[in-house]
PDB file of C-alpha atoms in Angstrom:
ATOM      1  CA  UNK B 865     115.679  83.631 185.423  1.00  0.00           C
ATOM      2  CA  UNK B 866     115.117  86.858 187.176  1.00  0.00           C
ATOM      3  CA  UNK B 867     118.213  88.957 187.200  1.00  0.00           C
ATOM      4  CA  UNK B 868     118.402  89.759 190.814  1.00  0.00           C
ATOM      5  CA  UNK B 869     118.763  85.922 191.114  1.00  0.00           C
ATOM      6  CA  UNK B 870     121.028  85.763 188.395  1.00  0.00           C
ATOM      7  CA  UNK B 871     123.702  88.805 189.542  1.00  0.00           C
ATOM      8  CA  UNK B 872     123.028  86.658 193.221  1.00  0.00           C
ATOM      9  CA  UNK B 873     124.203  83.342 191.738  1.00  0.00           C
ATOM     10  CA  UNK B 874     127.245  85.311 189.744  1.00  0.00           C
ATOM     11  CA  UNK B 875     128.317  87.221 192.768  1.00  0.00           C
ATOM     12  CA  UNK B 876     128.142  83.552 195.045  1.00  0.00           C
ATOM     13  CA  UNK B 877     129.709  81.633 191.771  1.00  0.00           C
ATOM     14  CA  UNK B 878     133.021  83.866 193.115  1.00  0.00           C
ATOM     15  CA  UNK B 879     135.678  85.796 191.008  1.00  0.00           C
ATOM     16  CA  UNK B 880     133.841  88.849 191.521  1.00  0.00           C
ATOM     17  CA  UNK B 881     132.522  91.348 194.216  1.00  0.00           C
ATOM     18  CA  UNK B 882     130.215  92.727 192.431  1.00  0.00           C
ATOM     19  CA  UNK B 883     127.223  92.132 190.019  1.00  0.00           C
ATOM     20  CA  UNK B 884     125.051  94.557 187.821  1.00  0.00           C
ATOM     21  CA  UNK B 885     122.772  92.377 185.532  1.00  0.00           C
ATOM     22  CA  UNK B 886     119.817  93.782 183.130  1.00  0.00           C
ATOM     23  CA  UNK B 887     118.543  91.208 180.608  1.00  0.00           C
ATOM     24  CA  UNK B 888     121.118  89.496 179.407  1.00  0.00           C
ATOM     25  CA  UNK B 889     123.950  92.119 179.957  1.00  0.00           C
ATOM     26  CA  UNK B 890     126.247  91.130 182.769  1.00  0.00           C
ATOM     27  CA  UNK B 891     128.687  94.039 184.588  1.00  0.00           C
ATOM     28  CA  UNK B 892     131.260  92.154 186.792  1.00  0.00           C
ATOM     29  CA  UNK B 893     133.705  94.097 188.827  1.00  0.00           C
ATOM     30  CA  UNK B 894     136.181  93.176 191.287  1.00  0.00           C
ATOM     31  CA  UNK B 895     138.323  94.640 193.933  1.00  0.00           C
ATOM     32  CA  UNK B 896     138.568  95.958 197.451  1.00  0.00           C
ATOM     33  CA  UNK B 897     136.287  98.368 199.400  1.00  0.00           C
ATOM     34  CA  UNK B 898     133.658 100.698 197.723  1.00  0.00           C
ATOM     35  CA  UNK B 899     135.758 101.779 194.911  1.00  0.00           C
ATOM     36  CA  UNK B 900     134.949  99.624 191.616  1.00  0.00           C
ATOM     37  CA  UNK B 901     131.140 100.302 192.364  1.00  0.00           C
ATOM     38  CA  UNK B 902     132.216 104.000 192.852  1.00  0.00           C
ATOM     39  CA  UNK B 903     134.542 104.149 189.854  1.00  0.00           C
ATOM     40  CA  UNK B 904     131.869 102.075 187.506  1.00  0.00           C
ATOM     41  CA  UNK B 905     129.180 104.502 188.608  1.00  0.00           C
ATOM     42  CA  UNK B 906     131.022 107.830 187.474  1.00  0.00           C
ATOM     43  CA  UNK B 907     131.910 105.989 184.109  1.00  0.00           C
ATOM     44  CA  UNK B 908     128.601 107.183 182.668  1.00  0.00           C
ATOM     45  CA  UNK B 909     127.788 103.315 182.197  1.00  0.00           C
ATOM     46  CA  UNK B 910     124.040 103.190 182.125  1.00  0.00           C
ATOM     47  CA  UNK B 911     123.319 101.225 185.317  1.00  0.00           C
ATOM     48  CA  UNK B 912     119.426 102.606 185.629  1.00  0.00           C
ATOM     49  CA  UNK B 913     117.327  99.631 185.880  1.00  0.00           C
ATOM     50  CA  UNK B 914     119.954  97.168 186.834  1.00  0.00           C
ATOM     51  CA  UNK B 915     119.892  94.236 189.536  1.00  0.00           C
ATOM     52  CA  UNK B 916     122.705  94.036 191.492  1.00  0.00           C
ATOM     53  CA  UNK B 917     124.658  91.746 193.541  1.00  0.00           C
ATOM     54  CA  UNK B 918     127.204  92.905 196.019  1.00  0.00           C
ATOM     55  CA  UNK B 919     129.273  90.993 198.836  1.00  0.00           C
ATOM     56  CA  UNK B 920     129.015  94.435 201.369  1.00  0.00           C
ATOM     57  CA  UNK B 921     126.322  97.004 201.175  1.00  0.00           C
ATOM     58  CA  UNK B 922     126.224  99.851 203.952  1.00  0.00           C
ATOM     59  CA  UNK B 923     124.890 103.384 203.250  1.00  0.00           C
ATOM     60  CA  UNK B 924     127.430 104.891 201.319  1.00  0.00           C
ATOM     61  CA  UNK B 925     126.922 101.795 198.752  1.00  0.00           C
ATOM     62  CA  UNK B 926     123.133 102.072 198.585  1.00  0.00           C
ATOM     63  CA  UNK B 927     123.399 105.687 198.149  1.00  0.00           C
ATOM     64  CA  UNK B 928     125.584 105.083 194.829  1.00  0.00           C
ATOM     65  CA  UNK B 929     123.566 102.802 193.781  1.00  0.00           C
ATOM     66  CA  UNK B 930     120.589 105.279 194.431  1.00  0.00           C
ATOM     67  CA  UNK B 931     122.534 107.542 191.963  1.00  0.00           C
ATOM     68  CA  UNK B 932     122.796 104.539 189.310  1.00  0.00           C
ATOM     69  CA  UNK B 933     118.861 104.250 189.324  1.00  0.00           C
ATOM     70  CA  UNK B 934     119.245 100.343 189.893  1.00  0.00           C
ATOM     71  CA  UNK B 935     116.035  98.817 190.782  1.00  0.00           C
ATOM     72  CA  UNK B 936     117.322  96.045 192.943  1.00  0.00           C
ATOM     73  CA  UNK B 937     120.301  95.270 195.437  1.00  0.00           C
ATOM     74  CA  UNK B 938     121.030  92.116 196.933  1.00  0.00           C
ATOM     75  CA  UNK B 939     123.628  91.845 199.648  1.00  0.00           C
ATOM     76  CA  UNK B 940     125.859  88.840 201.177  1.00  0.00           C
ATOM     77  CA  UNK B 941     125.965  91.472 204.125  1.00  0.00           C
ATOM     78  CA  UNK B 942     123.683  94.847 204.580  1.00  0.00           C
ATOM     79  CA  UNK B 943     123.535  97.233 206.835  1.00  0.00           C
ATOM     80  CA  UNK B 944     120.269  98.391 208.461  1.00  0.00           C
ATOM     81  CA  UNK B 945     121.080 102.254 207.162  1.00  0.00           C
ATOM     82  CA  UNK B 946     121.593 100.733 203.696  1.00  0.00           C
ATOM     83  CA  UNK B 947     118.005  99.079 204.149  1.00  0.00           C
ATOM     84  CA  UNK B 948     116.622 102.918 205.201  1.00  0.00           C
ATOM     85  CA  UNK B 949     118.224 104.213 202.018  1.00  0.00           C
ATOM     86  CA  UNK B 950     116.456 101.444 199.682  1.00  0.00           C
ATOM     87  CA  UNK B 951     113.496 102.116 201.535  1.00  0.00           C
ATOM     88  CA  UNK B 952     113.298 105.965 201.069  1.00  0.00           C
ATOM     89  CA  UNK B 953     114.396 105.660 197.294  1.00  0.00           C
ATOM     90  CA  UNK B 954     111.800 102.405 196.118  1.00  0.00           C
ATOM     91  CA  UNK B 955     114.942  99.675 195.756  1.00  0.00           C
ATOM     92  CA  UNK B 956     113.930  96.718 195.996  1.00  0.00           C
ATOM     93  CA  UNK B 957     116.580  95.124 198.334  1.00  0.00           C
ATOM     94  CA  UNK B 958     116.749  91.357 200.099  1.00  0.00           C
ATOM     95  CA  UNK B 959     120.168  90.332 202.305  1.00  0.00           C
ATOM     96  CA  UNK B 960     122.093  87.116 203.694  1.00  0.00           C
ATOM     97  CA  UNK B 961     122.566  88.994 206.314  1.00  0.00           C
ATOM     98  CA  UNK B 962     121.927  92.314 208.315  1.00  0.00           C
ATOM     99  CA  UNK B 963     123.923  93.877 210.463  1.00  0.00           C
ATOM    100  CA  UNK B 964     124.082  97.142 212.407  1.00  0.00           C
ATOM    101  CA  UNK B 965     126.893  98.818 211.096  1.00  0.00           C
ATOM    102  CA  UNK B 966     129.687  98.218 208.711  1.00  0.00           C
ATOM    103  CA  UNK B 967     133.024  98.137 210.282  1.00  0.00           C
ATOM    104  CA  UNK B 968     136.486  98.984 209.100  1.00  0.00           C
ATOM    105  CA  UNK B 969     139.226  96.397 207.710  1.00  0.00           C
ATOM    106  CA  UNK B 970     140.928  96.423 210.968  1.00  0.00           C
ATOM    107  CA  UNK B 971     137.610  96.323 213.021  1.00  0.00           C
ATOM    108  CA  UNK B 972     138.151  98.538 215.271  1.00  0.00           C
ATOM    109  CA  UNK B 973     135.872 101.232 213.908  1.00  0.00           C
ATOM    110  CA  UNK B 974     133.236 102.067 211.585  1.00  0.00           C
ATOM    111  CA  UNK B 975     133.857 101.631 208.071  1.00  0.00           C
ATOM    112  CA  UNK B 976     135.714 104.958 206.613  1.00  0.00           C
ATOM    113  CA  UNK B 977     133.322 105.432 203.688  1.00  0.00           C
ATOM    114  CA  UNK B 978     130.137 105.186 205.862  1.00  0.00           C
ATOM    115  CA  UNK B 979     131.691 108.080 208.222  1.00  0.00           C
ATOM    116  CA  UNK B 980     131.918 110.204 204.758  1.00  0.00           C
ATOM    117  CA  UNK B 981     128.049 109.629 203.947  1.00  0.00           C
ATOM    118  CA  UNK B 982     126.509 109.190 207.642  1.00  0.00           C
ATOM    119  CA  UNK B 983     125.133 112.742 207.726  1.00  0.00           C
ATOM    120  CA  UNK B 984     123.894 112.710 203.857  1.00  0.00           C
ATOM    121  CA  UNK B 985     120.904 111.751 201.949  1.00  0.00           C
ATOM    122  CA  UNK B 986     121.262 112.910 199.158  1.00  0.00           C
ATOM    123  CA  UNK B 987     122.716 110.241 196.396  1.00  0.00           C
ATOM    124  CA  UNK B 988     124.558 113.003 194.229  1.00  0.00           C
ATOM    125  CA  UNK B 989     126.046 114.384 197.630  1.00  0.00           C
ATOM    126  CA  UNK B 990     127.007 110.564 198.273  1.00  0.00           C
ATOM    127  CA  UNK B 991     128.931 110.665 195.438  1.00  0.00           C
ATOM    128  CA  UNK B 992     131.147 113.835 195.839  1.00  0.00           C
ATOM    129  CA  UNK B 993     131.976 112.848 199.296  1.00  0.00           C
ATOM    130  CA  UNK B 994     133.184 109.236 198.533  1.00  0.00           C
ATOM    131  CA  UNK B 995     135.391 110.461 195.623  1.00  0.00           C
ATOM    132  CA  UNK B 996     136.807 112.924 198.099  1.00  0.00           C
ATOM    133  CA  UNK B 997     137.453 110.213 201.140  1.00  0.00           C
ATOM    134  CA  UNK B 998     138.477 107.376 198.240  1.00  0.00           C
ATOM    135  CA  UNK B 999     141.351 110.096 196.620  1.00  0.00           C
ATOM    136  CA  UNK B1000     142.043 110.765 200.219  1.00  0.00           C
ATOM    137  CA  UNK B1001     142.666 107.761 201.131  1.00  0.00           C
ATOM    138  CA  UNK B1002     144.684 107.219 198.388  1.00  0.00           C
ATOM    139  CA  UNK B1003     146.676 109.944 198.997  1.00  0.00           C
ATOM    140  CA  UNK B1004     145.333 111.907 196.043  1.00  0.00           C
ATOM    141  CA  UNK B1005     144.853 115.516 196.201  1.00  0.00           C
ATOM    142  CA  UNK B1006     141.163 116.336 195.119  1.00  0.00           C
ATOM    143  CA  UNK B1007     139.360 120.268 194.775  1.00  0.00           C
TER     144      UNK B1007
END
Protein backbone atom coordinates (compact mmCIF):
# COMPACT_ATOMS: atom_id res chain seq x y z
CA UNK A 1 0.00 0.00 0.00
CA UNK A 2 1.47 3.33 -0.73
CA UNK A 3 2.10 5.26 2.41
CA UNK A 4 0.43 8.45 1.54
CA UNK A 5 -2.68 6.17 1.37
CA UNK A 6 -1.79 4.46 4.34
CA UNK A 7 -1.02 7.77 6.84
CA UNK A 8 -4.66 8.89 4.81
CA UNK A 9 -6.53 5.80 6.03
CA UNK A 10 -4.74 6.16 9.74
CA UNK A 11 -5.49 9.81 10.01
CA UNK A 12 -9.54 8.98 8.73
CA UNK A 13 -9.40 5.58 11.02
CA UNK A 14 -9.53 8.60 13.97
CA UNK A 15 -7.59 8.79 17.35
CA UNK A 16 -5.13 10.90 15.78
CA UNK A 17 -4.55 14.31 13.97
CA UNK A 18 -1.78 13.55 12.50
CA UNK A 19 0.12 10.91 10.37
CA UNK A 20 3.88 10.58 9.27
CA UNK A 21 4.33 7.09 7.61
CA UNK A 22 7.69 5.79 5.73
CA UNK A 23 7.70 2.03 5.04
CA UNK A 24 6.43 0.44 7.66
CA UNK A 25 7.21 3.06 10.44
CA UNK A 26 4.10 4.82 11.62
CA UNK A 27 4.42 8.48 13.66
CA UNK A 28 0.95 9.25 15.19
CA UNK A 29 0.43 12.43 17.07
CA UNK A 30 -2.47 14.01 18.53
CA UNK A 31 -3.63 17.26 19.88
CA UNK A 32 -4.88 20.73 19.15
CA UNK A 33 -3.64 23.38 16.65
CA UNK A 34 -0.14 23.29 14.95
CA UNK A 35 1.77 22.31 17.93
CA UNK A 36 2.43 18.35 17.97
CA UNK A 37 3.57 18.72 14.22
CA UNK A 38 5.69 21.72 15.48
CA UNK A 39 6.96 20.02 18.63
CA UNK A 40 7.64 16.49 16.62
CA UNK A 41 9.53 18.47 14.00
CA UNK A 42 12.14 20.17 16.46
CA UNK A 43 12.59 16.65 18.15
CA UNK A 44 15.30 15.85 15.61
CA UNK A 45 12.98 12.79 14.57
CA UNK A 46 14.01 12.04 11.05
CA UNK A 47 10.82 12.93 9.15
CA UNK A 48 12.77 13.44 5.53
CA UNK A 49 11.03 11.29 3.15
CA UNK A 50 7.87 10.77 5.06
CA UNK A 51 4.08 10.76 3.84
CA UNK A 52 1.92 12.51 5.85
CA UNK A 53 -1.58 12.79 6.80
CA UNK A 54 -2.98 15.78 8.55
CA UNK A 55 -6.71 16.89 9.41
CA UNK A 56 -5.65 20.99 8.75
CA UNK A 57 -2.86 22.12 6.55
CA UNK A 58 -2.43 26.02 5.89
CA UNK A 59 0.98 27.65 5.24
CA UNK A 60 2.54 27.67 8.41
CA UNK A 61 1.98 23.66 8.40
CA UNK A 62 3.38 23.10 4.90
CA UNK A 63 6.23 25.24 5.68
CA UNK A 64 7.19 22.78 8.72
CA UNK A 65 6.73 20.17 6.90
CA UNK A 66 9.02 21.80 4.16
CA UNK A 67 11.63 21.84 7.01
CA UNK A 68 10.97 17.95 7.76
CA UNK A 69 11.88 17.12 4.02
CA UNK A 70 8.54 14.99 3.78
CA UNK A 71 7.80 14.09 0.30
CA UNK A 72 4.07 14.02 0.54
CA UNK A 73 1.11 15.80 2.48
CA UNK A 74 -2.34 14.90 2.36
CA UNK A 75 -4.95 17.12 3.93
CA UNK A 76 -8.74 16.59 5.22
CA UNK A 77 -8.64 20.51 4.69
CA UNK A 78 -5.77 22.71 2.76
CA UNK A 79 -5.35 25.92 2.17
CA UNK A 80 -4.55 27.34 -1.30
CA UNK A 81 -1.14 29.11 0.30
CA UNK A 82 -0.29 25.66 1.70
CA UNK A 83 -0.75 24.29 -2.00
CA UNK A 84 1.83 27.39 -3.22
CA UNK A 85 4.27 26.21 -0.57
CA UNK A 86 4.17 22.37 -1.81
CA UNK A 87 4.38 23.68 -5.11
CA UNK A 88 7.56 25.88 -4.73
CA UNK A 89 9.33 23.12 -2.54
CA UNK A 90 8.40 19.66 -4.98
CA UNK A 91 5.71 18.09 -2.20
CA UNK A 92 3.67 16.13 -3.55
CA UNK A 93 0.30 17.20 -1.95
CA UNK A 94 -3.60 15.99 -2.76
CA UNK A 95 -6.69 17.47 -0.34
CA UNK A 96 -10.46 16.65 0.69
CA UNK A 97 -10.82 19.88 0.52
CA UNK A 98 -9.41 23.45 -0.35
CA UNK A 99 -10.15 26.38 1.03
CA UNK A 100 -8.99 30.00 0.93
CA UNK A 101 -7.76 30.62 4.17
CA UNK A 102 -7.55 28.95 7.49
CA UNK A 103 -9.53 30.59 10.13
CA UNK A 104 -9.18 30.87 13.86
CA UNK A 105 -11.03 28.58 16.60
CA UNK A 106 -13.49 31.24 17.19
CA UNK A 107 -13.87 32.12 13.40
CA UNK A 108 -13.77 35.32 13.45
CA UNK A 109 -10.29 35.76 12.02
CA UNK A 110 -7.49 34.19 10.35
CA UNK A 111 -5.84 31.45 11.99
CA UNK A 112 -3.04 32.92 14.56
CA UNK A 113 -0.21 30.72 13.28
CA UNK A 114 -0.80 31.61 9.56
CA UNK A 115 -0.56 35.51 10.60
CA UNK A 116 3.06 34.45 12.14
CA UNK A 117 4.24 32.84 8.68
CA UNK A 118 2.10 34.98 6.02
CA UNK A 119 5.07 37.19 5.08
CA UNK A 120 7.77 34.15 5.12
CA UNK A 121 9.09 31.63 2.80
CA UNK A 122 11.55 30.44 4.14
CA UNK A 123 10.85 26.89 6.08
CA UNK A 124 13.68 27.47 8.80
CA UNK A 125 12.19 31.10 9.29
CA UNK A 126 8.71 29.18 9.58
CA UNK A 127 9.96 27.50 12.29
CA UNK A 128 11.41 30.28 14.60
CA UNK A 129 8.33 32.26 14.19
CA UNK A 130 5.79 29.50 15.18
CA UNK A 131 7.83 28.57 18.31
CA UNK A 132 7.72 32.24 19.13
CA UNK A 133 3.68 32.74 18.49
CA UNK A 134 3.07 28.91 20.06
CA UNK A 135 5.23 30.03 23.58
CA UNK A 136 3.33 33.20 23.17
CA UNK A 137 0.38 31.96 23.15
CA UNK A 138 1.07 29.94 25.85
CA UNK A 139 2.13 32.53 27.84
CA UNK A 140 5.77 31.47 27.71
CA UNK A 141 8.47 33.92 27.60
CA UNK A 142 10.80 33.07 24.55
CA UNK A 143 14.43 35.15 23.38
Amino acid sequence: MNDLIKAEDILKAGGCGLVFVCGGKIIKRDGRGIAPLLELVESGEELKDFCVADKIVGKAAALLYAYAGVSAVYGEVMSVSAECVFKEHGIAYCCGEKTEKIINRTGDGLCPMETAVQSISSPQEAVTALRKKVDNLRGVKSD
